[in-house]
Coordinates of N, CA and C in Angstrom, one line a residue:
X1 N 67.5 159.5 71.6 CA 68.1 160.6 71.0 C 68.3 161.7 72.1
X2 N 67.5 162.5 72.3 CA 67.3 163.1 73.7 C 67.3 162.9 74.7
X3 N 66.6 161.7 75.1 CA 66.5 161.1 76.3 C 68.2 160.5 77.0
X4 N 68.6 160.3 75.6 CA 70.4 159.9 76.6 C 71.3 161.1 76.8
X5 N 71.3 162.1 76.8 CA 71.8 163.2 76.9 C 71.9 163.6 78.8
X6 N 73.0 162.9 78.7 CA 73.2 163.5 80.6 C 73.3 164.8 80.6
X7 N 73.7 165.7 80.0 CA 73.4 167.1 79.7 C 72.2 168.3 80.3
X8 N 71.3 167.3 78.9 CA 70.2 167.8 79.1 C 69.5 167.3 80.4
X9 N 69.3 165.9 80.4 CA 68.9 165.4 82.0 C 69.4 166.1 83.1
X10 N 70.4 166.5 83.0 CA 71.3 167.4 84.6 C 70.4 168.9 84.3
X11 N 70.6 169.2 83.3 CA 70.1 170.4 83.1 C 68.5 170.7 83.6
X12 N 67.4 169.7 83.0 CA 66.0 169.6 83.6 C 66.0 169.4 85.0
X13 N 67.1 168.5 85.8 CA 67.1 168.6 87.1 C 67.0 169.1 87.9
X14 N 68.0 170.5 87.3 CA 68.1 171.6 88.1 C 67.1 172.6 88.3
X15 N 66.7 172.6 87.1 CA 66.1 173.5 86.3 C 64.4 173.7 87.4
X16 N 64.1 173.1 88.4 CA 62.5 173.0 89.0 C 62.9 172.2 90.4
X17 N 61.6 171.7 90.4 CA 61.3 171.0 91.5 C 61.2 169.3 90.5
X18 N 61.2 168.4 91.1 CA 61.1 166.8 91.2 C 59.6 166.8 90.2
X19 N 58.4 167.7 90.6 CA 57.7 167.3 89.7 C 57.4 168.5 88.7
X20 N 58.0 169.2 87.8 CA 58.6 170.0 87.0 C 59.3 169.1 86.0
X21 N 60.4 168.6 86.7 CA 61.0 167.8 86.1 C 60.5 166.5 85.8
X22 N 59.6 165.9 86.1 CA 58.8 164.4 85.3 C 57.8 165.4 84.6
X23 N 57.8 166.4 84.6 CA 56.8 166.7 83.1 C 57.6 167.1 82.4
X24 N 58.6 167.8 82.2 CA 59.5 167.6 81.4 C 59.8 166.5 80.6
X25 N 60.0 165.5 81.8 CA 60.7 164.5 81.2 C 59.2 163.5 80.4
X26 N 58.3 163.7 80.7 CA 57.0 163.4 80.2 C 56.9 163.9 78.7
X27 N 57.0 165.4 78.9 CA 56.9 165.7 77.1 C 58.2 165.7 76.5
X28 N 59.9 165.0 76.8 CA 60.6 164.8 76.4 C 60.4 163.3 75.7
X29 N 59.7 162.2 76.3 CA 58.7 161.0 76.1 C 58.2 161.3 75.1
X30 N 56.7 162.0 75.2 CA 56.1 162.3 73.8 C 56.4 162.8 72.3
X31 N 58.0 163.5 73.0 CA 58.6 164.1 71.9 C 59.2 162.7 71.1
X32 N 59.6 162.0 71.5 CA 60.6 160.5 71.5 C 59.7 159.9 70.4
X33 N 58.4 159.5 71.0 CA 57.0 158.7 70.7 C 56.8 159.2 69.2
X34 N 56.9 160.7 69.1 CA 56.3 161.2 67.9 C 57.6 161.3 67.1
X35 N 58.7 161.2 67.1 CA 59.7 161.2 66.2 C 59.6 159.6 65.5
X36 N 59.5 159.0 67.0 CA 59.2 157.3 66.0 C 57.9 156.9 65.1
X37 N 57.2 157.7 65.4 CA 55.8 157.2 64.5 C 56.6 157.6 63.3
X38 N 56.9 159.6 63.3 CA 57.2 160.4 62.1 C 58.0 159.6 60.8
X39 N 59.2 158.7 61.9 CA 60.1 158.1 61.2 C 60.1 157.2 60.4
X40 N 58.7 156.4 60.9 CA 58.0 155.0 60.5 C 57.6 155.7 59.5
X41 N 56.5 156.8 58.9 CA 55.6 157.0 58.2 C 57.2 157.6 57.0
X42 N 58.0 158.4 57.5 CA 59.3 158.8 56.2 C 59.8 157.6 55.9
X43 N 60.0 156.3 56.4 CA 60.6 155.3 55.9 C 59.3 154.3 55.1
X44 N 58.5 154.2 55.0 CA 57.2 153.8 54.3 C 57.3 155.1 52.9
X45 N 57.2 156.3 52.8 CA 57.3 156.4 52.1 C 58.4 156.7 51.1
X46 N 59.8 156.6 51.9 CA 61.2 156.0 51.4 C 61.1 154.7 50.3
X47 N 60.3 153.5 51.1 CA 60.0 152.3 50.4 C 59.1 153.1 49.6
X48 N 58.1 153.5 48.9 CA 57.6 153.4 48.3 C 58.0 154.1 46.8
X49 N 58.9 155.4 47.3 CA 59.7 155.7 46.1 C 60.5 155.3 45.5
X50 N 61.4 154.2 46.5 CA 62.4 153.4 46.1 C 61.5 152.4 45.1
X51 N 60.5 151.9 45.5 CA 59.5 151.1 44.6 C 59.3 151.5 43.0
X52 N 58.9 152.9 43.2 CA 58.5 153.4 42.0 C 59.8 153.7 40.9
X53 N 60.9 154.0 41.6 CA 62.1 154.5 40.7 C 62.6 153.3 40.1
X54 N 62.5 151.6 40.9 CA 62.4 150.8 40.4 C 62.1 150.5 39.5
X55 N 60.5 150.0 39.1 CA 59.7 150.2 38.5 C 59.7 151.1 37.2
X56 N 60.2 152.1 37.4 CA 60.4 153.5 36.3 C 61.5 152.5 35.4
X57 N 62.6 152.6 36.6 CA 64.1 151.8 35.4 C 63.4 150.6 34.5
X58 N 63.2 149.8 35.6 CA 62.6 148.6 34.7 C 61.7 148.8 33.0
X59 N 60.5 149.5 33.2 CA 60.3 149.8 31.8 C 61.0 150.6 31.1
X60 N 62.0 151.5 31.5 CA 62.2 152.2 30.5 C 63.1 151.2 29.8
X61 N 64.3 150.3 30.6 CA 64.9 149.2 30.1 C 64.3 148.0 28.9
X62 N 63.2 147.8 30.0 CA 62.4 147.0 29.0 C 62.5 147.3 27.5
X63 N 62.2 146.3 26.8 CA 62.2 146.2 25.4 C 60.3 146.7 25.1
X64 N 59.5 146.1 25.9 CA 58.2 145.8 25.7 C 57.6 147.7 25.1
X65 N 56.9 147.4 24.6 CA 56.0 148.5 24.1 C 55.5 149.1 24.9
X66 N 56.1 150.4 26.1 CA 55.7 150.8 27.0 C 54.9 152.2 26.5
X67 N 53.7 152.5 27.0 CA 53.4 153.9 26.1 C 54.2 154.9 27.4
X68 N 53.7 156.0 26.3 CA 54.4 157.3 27.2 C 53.2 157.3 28.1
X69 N 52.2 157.6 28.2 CA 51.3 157.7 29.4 C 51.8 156.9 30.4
X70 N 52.0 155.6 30.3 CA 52.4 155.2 31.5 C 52.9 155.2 31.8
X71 N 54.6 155.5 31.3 CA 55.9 156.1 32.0 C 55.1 157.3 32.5
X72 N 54.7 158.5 32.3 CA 54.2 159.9 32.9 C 53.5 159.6 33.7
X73 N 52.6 158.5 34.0 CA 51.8 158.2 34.9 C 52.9 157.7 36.4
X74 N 53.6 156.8 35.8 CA 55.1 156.5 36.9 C 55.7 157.4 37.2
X75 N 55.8 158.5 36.5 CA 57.0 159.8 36.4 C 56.1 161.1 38.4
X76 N 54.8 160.7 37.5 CA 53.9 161.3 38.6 C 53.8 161.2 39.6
X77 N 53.6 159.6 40.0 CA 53.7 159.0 41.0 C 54.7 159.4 41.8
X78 N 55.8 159.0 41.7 CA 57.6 159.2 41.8 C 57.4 160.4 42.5
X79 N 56.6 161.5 41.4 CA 57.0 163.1 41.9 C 56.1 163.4 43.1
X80 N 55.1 163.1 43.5 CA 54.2 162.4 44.4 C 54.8 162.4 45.4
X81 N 55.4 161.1 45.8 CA 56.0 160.4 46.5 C 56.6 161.7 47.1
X82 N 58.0 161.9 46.1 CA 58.7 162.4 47.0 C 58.2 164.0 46.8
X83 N 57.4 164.5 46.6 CA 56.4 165.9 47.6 C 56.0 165.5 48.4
X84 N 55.4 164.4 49.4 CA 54.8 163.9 50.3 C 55.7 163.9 50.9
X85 N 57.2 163.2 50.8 CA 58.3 163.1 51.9 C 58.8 164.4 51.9
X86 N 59.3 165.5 51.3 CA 59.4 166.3 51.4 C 58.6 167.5 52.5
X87 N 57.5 167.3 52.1 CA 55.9 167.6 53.0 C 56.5 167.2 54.6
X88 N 56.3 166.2 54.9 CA 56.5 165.3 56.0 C 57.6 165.6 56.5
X89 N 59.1 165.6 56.1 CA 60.4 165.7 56.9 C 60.0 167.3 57.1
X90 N 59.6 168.4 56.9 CA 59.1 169.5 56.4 C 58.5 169.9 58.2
X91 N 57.2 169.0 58.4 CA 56.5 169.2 59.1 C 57.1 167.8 60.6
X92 N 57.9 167.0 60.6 CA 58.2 166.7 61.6 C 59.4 167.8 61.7
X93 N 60.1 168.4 61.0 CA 61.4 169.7 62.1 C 60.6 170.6 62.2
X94 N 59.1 171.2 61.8 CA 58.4 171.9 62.6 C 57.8 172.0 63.9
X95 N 57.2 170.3 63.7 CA 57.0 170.1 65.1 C 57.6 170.0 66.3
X96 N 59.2 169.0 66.2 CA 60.2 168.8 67.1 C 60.5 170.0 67.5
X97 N 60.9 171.4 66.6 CA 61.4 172.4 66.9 C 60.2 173.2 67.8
X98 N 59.1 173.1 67.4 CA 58.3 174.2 68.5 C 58.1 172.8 69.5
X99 N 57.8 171.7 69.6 CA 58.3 171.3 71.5 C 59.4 171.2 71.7
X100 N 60.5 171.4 71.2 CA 61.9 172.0 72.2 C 62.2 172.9 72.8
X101 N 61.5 174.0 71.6 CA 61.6 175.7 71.9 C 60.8 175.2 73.3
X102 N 59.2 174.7 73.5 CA 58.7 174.9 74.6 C 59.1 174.5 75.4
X103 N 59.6 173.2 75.4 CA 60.0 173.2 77.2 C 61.5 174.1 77.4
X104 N 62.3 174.2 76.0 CA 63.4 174.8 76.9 C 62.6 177.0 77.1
X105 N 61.6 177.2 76.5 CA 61.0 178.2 77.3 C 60.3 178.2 79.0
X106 N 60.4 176.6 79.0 CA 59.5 176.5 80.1 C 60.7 176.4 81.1
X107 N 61.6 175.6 80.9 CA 63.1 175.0 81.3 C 63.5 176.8 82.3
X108 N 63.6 177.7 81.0 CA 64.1 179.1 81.1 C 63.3 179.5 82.3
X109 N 62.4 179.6 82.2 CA 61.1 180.6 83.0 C 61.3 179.8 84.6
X110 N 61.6 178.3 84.4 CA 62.0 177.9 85.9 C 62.8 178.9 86.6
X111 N 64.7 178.6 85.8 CA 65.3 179.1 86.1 C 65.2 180.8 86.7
X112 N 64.4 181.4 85.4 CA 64.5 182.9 85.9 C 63.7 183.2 87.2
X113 N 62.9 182.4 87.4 CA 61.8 182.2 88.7 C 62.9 181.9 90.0
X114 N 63.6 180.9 89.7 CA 64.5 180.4 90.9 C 65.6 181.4 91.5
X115 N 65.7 181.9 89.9 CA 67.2 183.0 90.2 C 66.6 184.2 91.0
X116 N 64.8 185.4 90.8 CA 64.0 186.2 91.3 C 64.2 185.8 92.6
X117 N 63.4 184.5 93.1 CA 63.7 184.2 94.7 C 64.7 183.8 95.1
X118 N 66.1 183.7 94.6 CA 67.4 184.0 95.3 C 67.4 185.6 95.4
X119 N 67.2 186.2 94.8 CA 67.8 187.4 94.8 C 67.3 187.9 96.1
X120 N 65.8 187.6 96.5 CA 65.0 188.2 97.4 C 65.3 187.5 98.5
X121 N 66.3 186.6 98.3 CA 66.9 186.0 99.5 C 68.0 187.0 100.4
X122 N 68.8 186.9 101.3 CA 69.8 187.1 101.2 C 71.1 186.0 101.5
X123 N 71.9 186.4 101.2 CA 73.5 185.6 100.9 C 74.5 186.1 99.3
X124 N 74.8 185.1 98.8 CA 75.6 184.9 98.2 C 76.2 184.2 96.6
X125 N 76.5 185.2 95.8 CA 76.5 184.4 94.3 C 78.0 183.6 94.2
X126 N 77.7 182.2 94.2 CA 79.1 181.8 93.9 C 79.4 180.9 92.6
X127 N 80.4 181.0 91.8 CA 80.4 180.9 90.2 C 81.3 179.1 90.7
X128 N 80.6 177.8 90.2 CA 81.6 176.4 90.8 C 83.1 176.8 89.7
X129 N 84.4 176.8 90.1 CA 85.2 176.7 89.4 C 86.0 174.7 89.1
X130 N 86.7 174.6 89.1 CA 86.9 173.7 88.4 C 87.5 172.8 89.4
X131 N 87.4 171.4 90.3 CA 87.9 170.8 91.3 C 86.7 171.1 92.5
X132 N 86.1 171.9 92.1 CA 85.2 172.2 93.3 C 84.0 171.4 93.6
X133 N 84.0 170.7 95.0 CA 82.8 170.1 95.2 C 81.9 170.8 96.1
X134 N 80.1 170.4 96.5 CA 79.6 171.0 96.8 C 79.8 171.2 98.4
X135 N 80.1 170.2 98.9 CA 80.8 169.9 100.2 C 81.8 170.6 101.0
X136 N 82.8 171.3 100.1 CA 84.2 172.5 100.1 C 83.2 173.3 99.8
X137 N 82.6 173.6 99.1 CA 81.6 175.2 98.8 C 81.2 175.4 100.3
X138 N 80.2 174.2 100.8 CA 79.5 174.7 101.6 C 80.1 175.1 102.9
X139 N 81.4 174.1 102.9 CA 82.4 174.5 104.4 C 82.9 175.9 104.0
X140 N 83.2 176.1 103.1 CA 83.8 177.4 102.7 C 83.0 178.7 103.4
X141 N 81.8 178.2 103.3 CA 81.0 179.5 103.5 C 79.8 179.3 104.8
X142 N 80.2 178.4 105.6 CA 79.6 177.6 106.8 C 78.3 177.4 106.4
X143 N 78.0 176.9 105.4 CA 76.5 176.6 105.3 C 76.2 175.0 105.2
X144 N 75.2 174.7 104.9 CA 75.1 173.1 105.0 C 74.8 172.7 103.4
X145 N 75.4 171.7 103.4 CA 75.4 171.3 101.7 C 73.8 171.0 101.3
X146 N 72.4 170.7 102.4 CA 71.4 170.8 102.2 C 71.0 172.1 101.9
X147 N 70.9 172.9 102.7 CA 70.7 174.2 102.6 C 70.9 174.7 101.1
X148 N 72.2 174.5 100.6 CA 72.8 175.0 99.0 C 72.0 174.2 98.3
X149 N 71.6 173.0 98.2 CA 71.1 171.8 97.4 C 69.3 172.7 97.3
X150 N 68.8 173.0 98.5 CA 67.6 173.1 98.6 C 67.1 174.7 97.9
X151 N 68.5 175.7 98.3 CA 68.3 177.2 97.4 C 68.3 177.0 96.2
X152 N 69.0 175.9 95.8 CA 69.3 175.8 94.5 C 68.5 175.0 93.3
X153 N 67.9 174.7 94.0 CA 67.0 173.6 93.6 C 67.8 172.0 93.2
X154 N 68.6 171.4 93.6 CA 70.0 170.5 92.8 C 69.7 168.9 93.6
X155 N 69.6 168.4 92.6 CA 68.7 167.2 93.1 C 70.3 166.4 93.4
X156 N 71.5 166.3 93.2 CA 71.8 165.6 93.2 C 73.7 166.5 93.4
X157 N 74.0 166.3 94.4 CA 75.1 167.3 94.8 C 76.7 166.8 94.3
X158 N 76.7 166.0 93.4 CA 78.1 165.5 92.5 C 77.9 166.2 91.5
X159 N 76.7 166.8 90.6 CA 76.5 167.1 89.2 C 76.7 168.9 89.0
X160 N 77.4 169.3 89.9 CA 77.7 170.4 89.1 C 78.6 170.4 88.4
X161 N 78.4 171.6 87.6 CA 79.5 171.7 87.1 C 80.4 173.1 86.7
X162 N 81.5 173.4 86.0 CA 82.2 174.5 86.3 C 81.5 175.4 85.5
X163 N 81.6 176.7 86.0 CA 80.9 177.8 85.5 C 79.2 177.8 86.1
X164 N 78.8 176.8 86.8 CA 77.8 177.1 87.1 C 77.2 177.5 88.2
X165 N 76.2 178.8 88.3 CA 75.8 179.6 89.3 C 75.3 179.0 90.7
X166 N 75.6 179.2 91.7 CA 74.7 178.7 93.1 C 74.3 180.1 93.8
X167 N 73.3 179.8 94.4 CA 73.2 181.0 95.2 C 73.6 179.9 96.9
X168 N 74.2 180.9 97.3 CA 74.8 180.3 99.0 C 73.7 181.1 100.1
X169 N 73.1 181.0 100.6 CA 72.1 181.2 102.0 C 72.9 181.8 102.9
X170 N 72.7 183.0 103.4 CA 73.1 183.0 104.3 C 73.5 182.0 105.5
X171 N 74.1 181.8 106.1 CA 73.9 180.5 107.7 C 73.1 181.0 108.7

């Protein structure tokens, strides 16, 4: 779900250093891990209400002498059931939501970190417009496409993209 997102992947890239980014990508993993347990435990109890609503039809259909207690005892169950799923879908978008908020707080606090020691650098803000590669930036402005890759933190010098900030180093 997350994990295929070239987006977000480009995005954590940039976002640090190489190992910044495998912890990222580490509790992007555990986030993964815990949505699949979550999912297993909402579809168990999916089957088990589908069970019971079953079950419900069946006697009320029935002809047989069903008391009321035990339809209300069915009726309970049922209501049970689905408070527990309710409960559960409930508390996994609580969870997912506060570790997203955190790493993209953590994601943030890279960035504002990287942007601080550009500033304290000197050179140059340049905004990539659209056809621009990193290679034309850097001839543009006689610098070395390492040099921009390394201010920048950018692990991989085809993946920018338009509208996005570089700081240029002096030469």
């Amino acid at each position: 779900m997350f994990g295929s997102s070239p987006v977000w992947a480009q995005r954590l890239g940039q976002s640090g250093t190489a190992q910044a980014f495998a912890q990222q990508a580490q509790a992007l993993r555990e986030i993964q891990r815990s949505l699949m347990t979550l999912s297993a435990r909402v579809e168990a109890i999916e089957q088990q209400q589908s069970l019971l609503v079953s079950r419900l039809g069946t006697l009320e259909r029935s002809g047989n002498s069903v008391t009321k207690d035990e339809l209300a005892a069915l009726r309970a169950d049922l209501n049970t059931a689905k408070a527990s799923h309710a409960q559960l879908r409930e508390a996994i978008v609580d969870d997912l939501s506060k570790r997203i908020a955190a790493l993209a707080e953590k994601r943030d606090m890279e960035e504002r970190k990287a942007r601080e020691a550009a500033a304290q650098r000197s050179g140059y803000n340049h905004t990539v417009e659209a056809g621009q590669t990193l290679s034309a930036i850097a001839k543009a402005y006689g610098v070395s496409q390492k040099a921009i890759m390394q201010a920048n933190r950018l692990t991989d010098a085809s993946k920018l993209r338009v509208g996005q900030k570089l700081f240029i180093p002096d030469p």
